Short mmCIF file of C-alpha atoms and ligand atoms in Angstrom, two decimals:
data_model
loop_
_atom_site.label_atom_id
_atom_site.label_comp_id
_atom_site.label_asym_id
_atom_site.label_seq_id
_atom_site.Cartn_x
_atom_site.Cartn_y
_atom_site.Cartn_z
CA UNK A 1 2.95 13.71 18.40
CA UNK A 2 2.47 16.92 16.54
CA UNK A 3 0.64 19.71 18.30
CA UNK A 4 0.56 23.30 18.34
CA UNK A 5 2.76 24.03 15.97
CA UNK A 6 5.11 21.48 18.38
CA UNK A 7 6.47 17.99 18.20
CA UNK A 8 5.61 16.66 21.84
CA UNK A 9 5.79 13.38 23.30
CA UNK A 10 4.13 12.28 26.84
CA UNK A 11 5.22 9.64 29.13
CA UNK A 12 2.51 7.70 28.91
CA UNK A 13 3.33 5.90 25.36
CA UNK A 14 1.14 3.24 23.25
CA UNK A 15 2.75 0.78 21.88
CA UNK A 16 2.40 0.24 17.88
CA UNK A 17 3.04 -3.73 16.68
CA UNK A 18 3.74 -6.27 14.34
CA UNK A 19 0.27 -7.54 13.57
CA UNK A 20 1.86 -10.35 12.04
CA UNK A 21 4.65 -10.78 15.16
CA UNK A 22 3.51 -8.98 18.00
CA UNK A 23 7.04 -7.21 17.35
CA UNK A 24 6.87 -4.15 18.63
CA UNK A 25 6.93 -1.61 16.15
CA UNK A 26 7.37 1.72 17.52
CA UNK A 27 5.93 3.65 20.88
CA UNK A 28 3.75 7.07 20.43
CA UNK A 29 2.03 9.56 22.76
CA UNK A 30 -1.09 9.02 23.69
CA UNK A 31 -2.21 12.17 24.13
CA UNK A 32 -5.50 13.19 26.45
CA UNK A 33 -8.17 15.48 26.74
CA UNK A 34 -4.91 18.45 28.06
CA UNK A 35 -3.90 17.59 24.45
CA UNK A 36 -6.75 18.07 22.92
CA UNK A 37 -7.47 21.62 23.95
CA UNK A 38 -3.67 22.50 22.85
CA UNK A 39 -4.05 21.21 19.69
CA UNK A 40 -7.88 22.91 19.50
CA UNK A 41 -6.67 26.69 20.92
CA UNK A 42 -3.53 26.12 18.81
CA UNK A 43 -5.84 25.33 15.19
CA UNK A 44 -8.11 28.34 15.54
CA UNK A 45 -4.97 30.76 14.99
CA UNK A 46 -3.92 27.91 12.16
CA UNK A 47 -7.23 28.20 10.87
CA UNK A 48 -7.30 31.40 10.27
CA UNK A 49 -3.37 31.95 9.12
CA UNK A 50 -4.75 29.09 6.14
CA UNK A 51 -7.74 30.99 5.18
CA UNK A 52 -4.95 33.32 4.21
CA UNK A 53 -2.66 31.29 2.04
CA UNK A 54 -3.59 31.71 -1.63
CA UNK A 55 -4.77 29.08 -3.51
CA UNK A 56 -1.61 28.76 -5.33
CA UNK A 57 0.39 28.47 -2.17
CA UNK A 58 -2.00 25.57 -0.71
CA UNK A 59 -1.45 24.00 -4.69
CA UNK A 60 2.39 23.80 -4.07
CA UNK A 61 2.94 22.26 -0.23
CA UNK A 62 -0.19 20.16 -2.12
CA UNK A 63 2.12 18.83 -4.72
CA UNK A 64 5.58 19.48 -2.80
CA UNK A 65 4.10 16.49 -0.42
CA UNK A 66 3.08 14.43 -3.26
CA UNK A 67 6.29 14.91 -4.31
CA UNK A 68 7.85 14.67 -1.26
CA UNK A 69 5.44 11.03 -0.97
CA UNK A 70 6.61 9.69 -3.53
CA UNK A 71 10.54 10.36 -3.62
CA UNK A 72 9.49 8.39 0.68
CA UNK A 73 7.63 5.27 -1.37
CA UNK A 74 9.20 2.37 0.24
CA UNK A 75 9.71 3.85 3.79
CA UNK A 76 6.08 4.67 3.25
CA UNK A 77 5.60 0.93 2.06
CA UNK A 78 7.32 -0.80 5.13
CA UNK A 79 5.84 1.35 7.56
CA UNK A 80 1.89 0.37 6.66
CA UNK A 81 3.09 -3.43 6.34
CA UNK A 82 5.13 -2.90 9.79
CA UNK A 83 2.07 -1.00 11.10
CA UNK A 84 -1.32 -2.43 9.19
CA UNK A 85 0.04 -5.71 8.23
CA UNK A 86 -0.80 -5.87 4.42
CA UNK A 87 1.42 -6.83 2.33
CA UNK A 88 4.04 -5.04 0.49
CA UNK A 89 2.62 -4.92 -2.97
CA UNK A 90 -0.26 -3.55 -1.37
CA UNK A 91 1.36 -0.71 0.44
CA UNK A 92 3.23 -0.30 -2.49
CA UNK A 93 -0.50 0.29 -4.11
CA UNK A 94 -1.09 2.49 -1.03
CA UNK A 95 1.31 4.38 -1.14
CA UNK A 96 0.82 5.42 -5.07
CA UNK A 97 -2.30 6.32 -4.36
CA UNK A 98 -1.76 9.08 -2.29
CA UNK A 99 0.62 10.56 -4.41
CA UNK A 100 -2.74 10.52 -6.39
CA UNK A 101 -4.95 11.65 -3.75
CA UNK A 102 -2.04 14.68 -2.81
CA UNK A 103 -2.17 15.35 -6.04
CA UNK A 104 -5.23 15.80 -6.77
CA UNK A 105 -6.45 17.83 -3.60
CA UNK A 106 -3.03 19.99 -4.59
CA UNK A 107 -5.41 20.60 -7.68
CA UNK A 108 -8.45 21.48 -5.82
CA UNK A 109 -6.88 24.05 -3.95
CA UNK A 110 -6.89 26.61 -7.79
CA UNK A 111 -10.42 25.40 -8.17
CA UNK A 112 -12.91 26.88 -5.28
CA UNK A 113 -15.80 29.12 -6.94
CA UNK A 114 -19.50 30.14 -6.47
CA UNK A 115 -21.01 31.10 -9.00
CA UNK A 116 -23.51 34.31 -9.26
CA UNK A 117 -27.40 33.86 -8.77
CA UNK A 118 -29.85 35.42 -11.26
CA UNK A 119 -31.91 37.40 -9.33
CA UNK A 120 -33.73 39.10 -11.77
CA UNK A 121 -35.74 35.59 -11.88
CA UNK A 122 -37.17 36.84 -8.67
CA UNK A 123 -40.13 38.74 -8.67
CA UNK A 124 -38.62 42.35 -7.37
CA UNK A 125 -35.10 40.77 -8.41
CA UNK A 126 -34.99 43.60 -10.68
CA UNK A 127 -31.97 45.65 -9.24
CA UNK A 128 -29.73 42.96 -7.78
CA UNK A 129 -26.54 41.20 -8.50
CA UNK A 130 -26.08 37.92 -6.76
CA UNK A 131 -23.03 35.54 -6.36
CA UNK A 132 -22.42 33.14 -3.72
CA UNK A 133 -18.50 32.55 -2.25
CA UNK A 134 -16.97 29.20 -1.26
CA UNK A 135 -15.66 29.68 2.53
CA UNK A 136 -12.81 27.35 4.37
CA UNK A 137 -15.03 25.57 7.68
CA UNK A 138 -12.46 26.55 10.00
CA UNK A 139 -11.10 23.63 11.88
CA UNK A 140 -11.67 20.27 10.50
CA UNK A 141 -10.98 16.89 12.78
CA UNK A 142 -10.12 14.04 10.57
CA UNK A 143 -10.73 10.33 12.63
CA UNK A 144 -9.33 8.33 10.53
CA UNK A 145 -9.82 4.12 11.15
CA UNK A 146 -6.65 1.13 10.49
CA UNK A 147 -6.85 0.18 7.26
CA UNK A 148 -5.45 2.43 4.94
CA UNK A 149 -3.24 4.04 7.34
CA UNK A 150 -1.98 6.77 4.81
CA UNK A 151 -4.10 6.90 1.53
CA UNK A 152 -7.40 7.38 3.15
CA UNK A 153 -5.77 10.06 5.66
CA UNK A 154 -4.42 12.31 2.43
CA UNK A 155 -8.46 12.01 1.81
CA UNK A 156 -9.00 14.15 4.71
CA UNK A 157 -5.93 15.50 4.98
CA UNK A 158 -5.68 16.85 1.48
CA UNK A 159 -9.55 18.24 0.44
CA UNK A 160 -9.37 20.08 3.82
CA UNK A 161 -6.70 22.08 3.14
CA UNK A 162 -7.04 22.27 -0.40
CA UNK A 163 -10.31 24.48 0.90
CA UNK A 164 -8.23 26.45 3.67
CA UNK A 165 -9.16 25.04 6.46
CA UNK A 166 -6.62 23.79 9.57
CA UNK A 167 -6.84 20.03 10.25
CA UNK A 168 -6.38 17.73 13.41
CA UNK A 169 -5.37 14.60 12.68
CA UNK A 170 -6.30 11.47 15.27
CA UNK A 171 -5.66 8.49 12.94
CA UNK A 172 -6.38 5.08 14.02
CA UNK A 173 -4.69 3.67 17.65
CA UNK A 174 -3.46 0.64 15.44
CA UNK A 175 -1.78 2.65 13.39
CA UNK A 176 -0.50 6.36 14.10
CA UNK A 177 3.12 6.01 11.78
CA UNK A 178 2.05 6.90 8.64
CA UNK A 179 0.28 9.81 9.64
CA UNK A 180 2.61 11.64 11.46
CA UNK A 181 5.51 10.92 8.64
CA UNK A 182 2.83 12.46 6.63
CA UNK A 183 2.44 15.81 8.85
CA UNK A 184 6.36 15.70 8.96
CA UNK A 185 6.22 15.87 5.11
CA UNK A 186 3.50 18.30 5.07
CA UNK A 187 4.92 20.65 7.44
CA UNK A 188 8.41 19.69 5.01
CA UNK A 189 6.50 20.96 1.50
CA UNK A 190 5.65 24.62 3.84
CA UNK A 191 2.11 24.19 5.98
CA UNK A 192 1.84 26.97 8.05
CA UNK A 193 3.47 25.27 11.30
CA UNK A 194 -0.38 25.64 13.41
CA UNK A 195 -1.94 24.76 9.94
CA UNK A 196 -2.00 20.78 10.91
CA UNK A 197 -2.26 18.95 14.68
CA UNK A 198 -1.42 15.19 14.81
CA UNK A 199 -3.18 13.69 17.51
CA UNK A 200 -1.76 10.46 18.38
CA UNK A 201 -4.20 8.92 21.52
CA UNK A 202 -7.59 5.75 22.02
CA UNK A 203 -10.33 7.00 20.60
CA UNK A 204 -12.69 6.23 23.42
CA UNK A 205 -10.49 8.46 25.23
CA UNK A 206 -10.15 11.91 23.18
CA UNK A 207 -13.01 11.36 21.18
CA UNK A 208 -15.41 13.44 22.30
CA UNK A 209 -13.94 16.30 23.60
CA UNK A 210 -12.50 16.43 20.32
CA UNK A 211 -16.01 15.98 18.02
CA UNK A 212 -18.12 17.46 20.86
CA UNK A 213 -16.05 20.90 20.67
CA UNK A 214 -17.84 24.04 19.25
CA UNK A 215 -14.73 25.31 17.69
CA UNK A 216 -13.89 22.45 14.74
CA UNK A 217 -16.65 23.53 11.99
CA UNK A 218 -16.60 19.90 10.24
CA UNK A 219 -15.52 16.58 11.37
CA UNK A 220 -14.54 14.10 8.76
CA UNK A 221 -14.45 10.41 9.77
CA UNK A 222 -13.97 6.74 8.51
CA UNK A 223 -14.60 3.74 10.69
CA UNK A 224 -17.10 2.11 12.51
CA UNK A 225 -20.38 2.34 11.71
CA UNK A 226 -21.43 2.54 15.70
CA UNK A 227 -18.26 4.71 16.31
CA UNK A 228 -20.11 6.88 13.22
CA UNK A 229 -22.93 6.84 15.73
CA UNK A 230 -21.71 7.97 18.40
CA UNK A 231 -19.43 11.01 17.28
CA UNK A 232 -22.41 11.85 15.17
CA UNK A 233 -24.30 12.10 18.35
CA UNK A 234 -21.44 14.31 20.51
CA UNK A 235 -20.77 16.69 16.48
CA UNK A 236 -24.38 18.60 17.43
CA UNK A 237 -24.40 21.50 14.60
CA UNK A 238 -21.21 21.03 13.17
CA UNK A 239 -20.59 19.43 9.17
CA UNK A 240 -20.06 16.05 9.09
CA UNK A 241 -18.95 12.76 6.80
CA UNK A 242 -19.72 9.32 7.64
CA UNK A 243 -17.74 6.77 5.76
CA UNK A 244 -18.86 3.67 7.44
CA UNK A 245 -18.71 0.11 7.35
CA UNK A 246 -20.47 -2.09 4.98
CA UNK A 247 -20.98 -5.72 4.00
CA UNK A 248 -20.47 -6.03 0.17
CA UNK A 249 -22.72 -8.06 -2.72
CA UNK A 250 -22.01 -9.17 -5.62
CA UNK A 251 -24.13 -11.04 -7.64
CA UNK A 252 -23.48 -13.28 -10.60
CA UNK A 253 -26.12 -13.83 -12.89
CA UNK A 254 -26.28 -17.11 -14.76
CA UNK A 255 -24.43 -15.61 -17.94
CA UNK A 256 -21.48 -14.95 -16.65
CA UNK A 257 -18.35 -15.52 -16.97
CA UNK A 258 -18.25 -17.87 -14.54
CA UNK A 259 -13.14 -17.90 -14.71
CA UNK A 260 -12.94 -14.06 -15.12
CA UNK A 261 -15.56 -14.05 -11.81
CA UNK A 262 -13.81 -16.57 -9.77
CA UNK A 263 -10.21 -14.57 -10.78
CA UNK A 264 -12.04 -11.04 -9.49
CA UNK A 265 -14.14 -12.11 -5.99
CA UNK A 266 -10.74 -13.83 -5.01
CA UNK A 267 -8.92 -10.57 -6.10
CA UNK A 268 -11.73 -8.41 -4.34
CA UNK A 269 -12.57 -10.61 -1.33
CA UNK A 270 -8.72 -11.23 -0.25
CA UNK A 271 -7.03 -7.64 -0.18
CA UNK A 272 -5.53 -6.34 3.18
CA UNK A 273 -7.14 -9.84 4.77
CA UNK A 274 -10.22 -9.00 3.97
CA UNK A 275 -10.25 -5.70 5.82
CA UNK A 276 -11.46 -3.70 2.78
CA UNK A 277 -14.81 -1.51 3.99
CA UNK A 278 -15.55 -2.18 0.30
CA UNK A 279 -14.67 -6.42 0.14
CA UNK A 280 -16.63 -8.41 -1.97
CA UNK A 281 -18.23 -10.11 1.25
CA UNK A 282 -21.58 -12.12 -0.14
CA UNK A 283 -21.39 -13.64 -3.16
CA UNK A 284 -25.06 -14.33 -4.63
CA UNK A 285 -24.92 -16.60 -7.16
CA UNK A 286 -27.84 -17.99 -9.82
CA UNK A 287 -28.64 -21.95 -8.94
CA UNK A 288 -27.93 -22.00 -12.70
CA UNK A 289 -24.23 -21.45 -12.12
CA UNK A 290 -23.72 -22.29 -7.85
CA UNK A 291 -21.98 -25.57 -8.07
CA UNK A 292 -20.11 -23.98 -11.62
CA UNK A 293 -18.49 -21.32 -9.63
CA UNK A 294 -17.98 -22.96 -6.59
CA UNK A 295 -15.37 -25.16 -8.56
CA UNK A 296 -13.97 -21.91 -10.04
CA UNK A 297 -13.19 -20.22 -6.97
CA UNK A 298 -11.74 -23.22 -4.85
CA UNK A 299 -8.81 -22.75 -6.55
CA UNK A 300 -8.66 -19.56 -6.24
CA UNK A 301 -8.82 -19.17 -3.21
CA UNK A 302 -6.40 -21.84 -2.18
CA UNK A 303 -3.37 -19.63 -4.35
CA UNK A 304 -3.24 -17.20 -1.94
CA UNK A 305 -0.51 -17.49 -0.09
CA UNK A 306 -0.40 -16.14 3.59
CA UNK A 307 2.56 -15.70 6.00
CA UNK A 308 4.42 -12.52 6.45
CA UNK A 309 3.68 -9.54 4.71
CA UNK A 310 7.24 -8.58 4.34
CA UNK A 311 8.16 -11.59 2.35
CA UNK A 312 7.74 -11.07 -1.39
CA UNK A 313 5.42 -13.81 -2.47
CA UNK A 314 2.21 -12.87 0.57
CA UNK A 315 -0.56 -11.99 -0.87
CA UNK A 316 -2.63 -12.31 2.68
CA UNK A 317 -1.45 -11.28 5.43
CA UNK A 318 -1.90 -11.53 9.50
CA UNK A 319 -5.42 -9.18 10.39
CA UNK A 320 -5.09 -6.36 12.24
CA UNK A 321 -5.37 -8.16 16.42
CA UNK A 322 -5.66 -11.74 17.20
CA UNK A 323 -8.99 -11.01 18.56
CA UNK A 324 -9.86 -10.49 15.08
CA UNK A 325 -8.90 -13.59 13.17
CA UNK A 326 -11.26 -15.15 16.33
CA UNK A 327 -14.03 -13.47 15.35
CA UNK A 328 -14.12 -14.02 11.92
CA UNK A 329 -13.12 -17.90 13.17
CA UNK A 330 -16.18 -18.09 15.45
CA UNK A 331 -18.52 -16.48 13.21
CA UNK A 332 -17.48 -19.12 10.47
CA UNK A 333 -18.03 -21.68 13.33
CA UNK A 334 -21.64 -20.14 13.79
CA UNK A 335 -22.42 -20.46 9.77
CA UNK A 336 -22.28 -24.02 10.03
CA UNK A 337 -23.88 -24.79 13.05
CA UNK A 338 -26.66 -23.32 10.91
CA UNK A 339 -26.48 -25.14 7.73
CA UNK A 340 -24.21 -23.30 6.12
CA UNK A 341 -20.24 -25.29 4.71
CA UNK A 342 -16.81 -24.50 4.59
CA UNK A 343 -15.49 -25.03 1.18
CA UNK A 344 -12.46 -24.35 0.97
CA UNK A 345 -10.44 -22.30 4.31
CA UNK A 346 -11.73 -21.88 8.03
CA UNK A 347 -8.33 -22.79 9.73
CA UNK A 348 -6.20 -20.00 11.88
CA UNK A 349 -2.82 -19.30 13.22
CA UNK A 350 -2.64 -16.93 15.36
CA UNK A 351 -3.85 -13.25 13.65
CA UNK A 352 -3.65 -14.99 10.13
CA UNK A 353 -6.80 -16.52 9.25
CA UNK A 354 -7.50 -18.66 5.79
CA UNK A 355 -9.02 -17.10 2.98
CA UNK A 356 -12.10 -19.12 3.37
CA UNK A 357 -15.17 -19.47 0.90
CA UNK A 358 -19.01 -20.52 3.12
CA UNK A 359 -21.16 -22.03 1.13
CA UNK A 360 -25.37 -22.47 1.53
CA UNK A 361 -24.88 -19.69 3.49
CA UNK A 362 -28.64 -17.70 4.33
CA UNK A 363 -29.86 -13.79 5.30
CA UNK A 364 -29.85 -14.54 8.71
CA UNK A 365 -26.32 -15.55 9.35
CA UNK A 366 -24.24 -13.48 10.65
CA UNK A 367 -21.51 -13.72 8.18
CA UNK A 368 -24.61 -12.52 5.55
CA UNK A 369 -26.07 -9.54 8.17
CA UNK A 370 -23.25 -8.36 9.76
CA UNK A 371 -19.42 -6.47 8.61
CA UNK A 372 -17.75 -9.39 8.61
CA UNK A 373 -13.65 -7.27 8.36
CA UNK A 374 -12.18 -10.34 7.25
CA UNK A 375 -10.89 -12.82 4.66
CA UNK A 376 -14.17 -14.58 4.29
CA UNK A 377 -16.98 -14.57 1.11
CA UNK A 378 -20.55 -15.57 1.84
CA UNK A 379 -22.02 -17.26 -0.99
CA UNK A 380 -25.58 -17.35 -1.31
CA UNK A 381 -27.99 -18.38 -3.98
CA UNK A 382 -30.93 -16.96 -5.86
CA UNK A 383 -33.33 -17.79 -8.49
CA UNK A 384 -34.49 -14.55 -9.76
CA UNK A 385 -33.00 -11.30 -10.54
CA UNK A 386 -36.14 -10.26 -8.47
CA UNK A 387 -33.93 -12.20 -5.41
CA UNK A 388 -31.01 -10.68 -6.28
CA UNK A 389 -31.80 -7.36 -5.57
CA UNK A 390 -33.72 -8.00 -2.58
CA UNK A 391 -30.52 -10.12 -1.40
CA UNK A 392 -28.25 -7.30 -2.15
CA UNK A 393 -30.66 -4.87 -0.57
CA UNK A 394 -31.26 -7.27 3.09
CA UNK A 395 -29.33 -5.20 4.45
CA UNK A 396 -29.05 -1.80 7.28
CA UNK A 397 -25.77 -0.56 4.48
CA UNK A 398 -25.11 0.74 1.21
CA UNK A 399 -21.55 0.97 0.62
CA UNK A 400 -20.55 -0.79 -2.81
CA UNK A 401 -21.68 -3.62 -4.95
CA UNK A 402 -20.81 -5.54 -8.92
CA UNK A 403 -23.03 -7.49 -10.77
CA UNK A 404 -21.66 -10.10 -13.29
CA UNK A 405 -23.61 -9.91 -16.54
CA UNK A 406 -23.66 -9.66 -20.06
CA UNK A 407 -27.27 -8.83 -20.50
CA UNK A 408 -27.58 -4.69 -20.47
CA UNK A 409 -31.19 -4.63 -18.82
CA UNK A 410 -30.02 -6.55 -15.42
CA UNK A 411 -26.86 -4.43 -15.53
CA UNK A 412 -28.91 -1.11 -16.21
CA UNK A 413 -31.33 -2.72 -12.99
CA UNK A 414 -28.93 -3.63 -10.56
CA UNK A 415 -27.59 0.49 -11.47
CA UNK A 416 -31.08 1.66 -10.39
CA UNK A 417 -32.39 -0.90 -8.02
CA UNK A 418 -29.87 -1.73 -6.09
CA UNK A 419 -28.93 0.74 -2.80
CA UNK A 420 -25.39 1.37 -2.77
CA UNK A 421 -22.83 4.40 -3.42
CA UNK A 422 -20.58 2.48 -5.79
CA UNK A 423 -21.65 0.07 -8.21
CA UNK A 424 -19.76 -2.19 -10.14
CA UNK A 425 -20.54 -3.50 -13.75
CA UNK A 426 -18.88 -6.73 -14.19
CA UNK A 427 -16.64 -6.58 -11.53
CA UNK A 428 -16.39 -7.16 -7.28
CA UNK A 429 -17.40 -4.16 -5.43
CA UNK A 430 -14.33 -2.88 -4.10
CA UNK A 431 -12.55 -1.24 -6.64
CA UNK A 432 -11.83 2.57 -5.78
CA UNK A 433 -10.36 5.58 -8.25
CA UNK A 434 -9.00 8.01 -5.96
CA UNK A 435 -10.79 10.20 -8.06
CA UNK A 436 -14.18 9.47 -7.85
CA UNK A 437 -17.04 10.54 -5.61
CA UNK A 438 -16.53 7.96 -2.93
CA UNK A 439 -19.63 7.22 -0.34
CA UNK A 440 -21.90 4.99 1.09
CA UNK A 441 -25.89 5.17 1.34
CA UNK A 442 -27.94 4.14 4.40
CA UNK A 443 -26.12 3.42 7.11
CA UNK A 444 -22.30 2.97 5.63
CA UNK A 445 -22.63 7.18 5.73
CA UNK A 446 -23.16 10.37 3.87
CA UNK A 447 -21.03 12.76 2.57
CA UNK A 448 -18.45 11.67 -0.78
CA UNK A 449 -14.62 11.18 -0.50
CA UNK A 450 -12.47 12.06 -3.62
CA UNK A 451 -10.83 15.42 -3.73
CA UNK A 452 -13.04 17.47 -5.55
CA UNK A 453 -15.85 16.27 -3.10
CA UNK A 454 -14.92 16.36 -0.33
CA UNK A 455 -13.60 19.92 -0.96
CA UNK A 456 -17.33 20.52 -1.39
CA UNK A 457 -17.98 18.48 2.10
CA UNK A 458 -14.70 20.74 3.75
CA UNK A 459 -16.70 24.77 2.83
CA UNK A 460 -19.18 26.61 3.23
CA UNK A 461 -21.08 28.88 0.49
CA UNK A 462 -22.00 31.89 1.72
CA UNK A 463 -24.88 34.28 -0.31
CA UNK A 464 -23.61 37.64 -1.36
CA UNK A 465 -26.39 39.88 -2.94
CA UNK A 466 -25.57 43.37 -3.87
CA UNK A 467 -28.96 45.59 -3.96
CA UNK A 468 -28.17 48.47 -6.93
CA UNK A 469 -29.71 51.79 -7.36
CA UNK A 470 -30.37 50.47 -10.93
P1 NAP B 501 -13.16 1.53 14.53
O1 NAP B 501 -12.87 1.04 15.65
O2 NAP B 501 -14.40 2.86 14.02
O3 NAP B 501 -11.81 3.36 14.51
C1 NAP B 501 -11.42 4.72 13.52
C2 NAP B 501 -11.25 5.71 14.60
O4 NAP B 501 -12.26 5.82 15.53
C3 NAP B 501 -10.13 5.48 15.33
O5 NAP B 501 -8.67 6.76 14.87
C4 NAP B 501 -10.18 5.20 16.20
O6 NAP B 501 -9.75 5.41 17.34
C5 NAP B 501 -11.64 5.82 16.41
N1 NAP B 501 -12.74 6.13 17.35
C6 NAP B 501 -13.09 5.35 18.03
N2 NAP B 501 -13.39 5.64 19.42
C7 NAP B 501 -14.32 6.97 19.53
C8 NAP B 501 -15.32 8.03 19.86
N3 NAP B 501 -15.72 7.67 20.79
N4 NAP B 501 -14.87 8.63 19.12
C9 NAP B 501 -13.77 9.76 18.07
N5 NAP B 501 -13.56 8.77 17.87
C10 NAP B 501 -12.95 7.77 17.80
O7 NAP B 501 -13.26 1.60 12.98
P2 NAP B 501 -11.57 0.51 12.43
O8 NAP B 501 -11.53 -0.64 13.47
O9 NAP B 501 -9.92 1.29 13.07
O10 NAP B 501 -11.64 0.65 10.77
C11 NAP B 501 -12.83 -0.40 10.06
C12 NAP B 501 -13.97 0.22 9.55
O11 NAP B 501 -13.86 1.35 9.20
C13 NAP B 501 -14.43 -1.12 9.43
O12 NAP B 501 -16.13 -1.04 9.41
C14 NAP B 501 -14.43 -0.33 8.01
O13 NAP B 501 -16.16 -0.98 6.99
C15 NAP B 501 -14.95 0.66 8.18
N6 NAP B 501 -14.30 1.43 6.86
C16 NAP B 501 -15.27 2.32 6.14
C17 NAP B 501 -14.29 2.59 4.60
C18 NAP B 501 -14.87 3.69 4.04
O14 NAP B 501 -14.45 4.37 3.02
N7 NAP B 501 -16.91 3.58 4.22
C19 NAP B 501 -12.77 3.01 4.46
C20 NAP B 501 -12.11 2.33 5.75
C21 NAP B 501 -12.56 1.58 6.62
P3 NAP B 501 -9.11 4.18 17.65
O15 NAP B 501 -7.70 4.32 17.08
O16 NAP B 501 -8.14 4.90 19.01
O17 NAP B 501 -9.99 3.66 18.41
#
């Protein structure tokens, strides 16, 4: 791992396992509180260096890093598949998105600006001249989840560096290799030695020390709701961005093109074995097309080939750990015991859970009200747009939602009334362009990612006022 300007090792190691067959892919150091202290002490110096680095230099470093990631796309794609288990095609797509994210972040390094403040509009304000200055926070701690081990790290590190901060990365323990490689590339691209640290170690062991430290001025976290809540408690008075979980709904109105909807649900419910925060989980379907929709969806889901994610034909690989596949099976069985029915799937082999459709799911079932984060969708019927919107909002989460309809009135009601940060009309909730403002409402978190918006979260605004004689 990279701490205090040096690559270091520890005696205690953590094995990184291939989720498909459990083989050891690599081993990484296991950081402890002493390593956290070393990283933060160095990051204090790193933050001073970064704040002095001109925007154009920060742009050049991020642009060079984007080019290096692009040049090593295949290497990165293979690492992602080996540590995370998504199909090679999905890993390649993640790498191409990471190149975008770094490129966009680099551009933002040139655009940090404040604005003039019209003091003369205030009583007694004449003779004053003022403006705002946007300045870096200082030390940013970036804590990332396992499911997008490269691009989600770029969404934190890119804007943090663009804004002139030093950044301490804490990647997910299951998937630390992409973040380590990215650190290597940023240094190769010219990043000052103390501008970054990458600590591999268990969140449960080093998380509190990292998050509660007063030298840290900003925490950017992507992960589960419960860990997010703990981090908020530990953080005390500092800036925090929370990108948390979801059980994203899609609404199918009676006028929707069911073939198109079925293709979209098959595409957005099972990517990365359903381990995407905005995966389609709850499929709210009009009573009028309920049976026809299930008939259209079933063959499309059955066509999703499962297997070794390194094989070209594989669409759906393993879940990150076998115990997650077991959990998905338990939730499906629990729903069935309460009256739901499995339309297709429902079987498990090791960490692979077959792409599954469960129909007749009720709002009190875990498949509906909790975050599944697995390759199954829960289908629920409704009578009217009012009921569909109420069901969509019947959750503590609010990250993303979709609707399929040709009716403008229904689409606008959905956009206005559904409580979610990202709203897709005529597509499932799982869609993201890296430049867009992205983030959740309710307990899906707060603060936005997308480099332009994240840079605002990674900076502070100062107000300057000249009290002039005339
Ligand atoms: P997780 O278990 O919450 O872990 C996320 C990160 O937090 C990991 O790096 C983890 O380290 C660390 N962590 C654990 N305990 C900590 C503590 N006490 N203090 C500080 N950090 C701690 O989540 P995950 O299983 O990796 O990812 C899945 C979750 O992420 C889902 O809920 C998903 O919806 C959410 N997610 C949200 C978005 C979004 O944009 N909103 C995107 C992707 C994923 P260890 O690995 O060492 O435990």
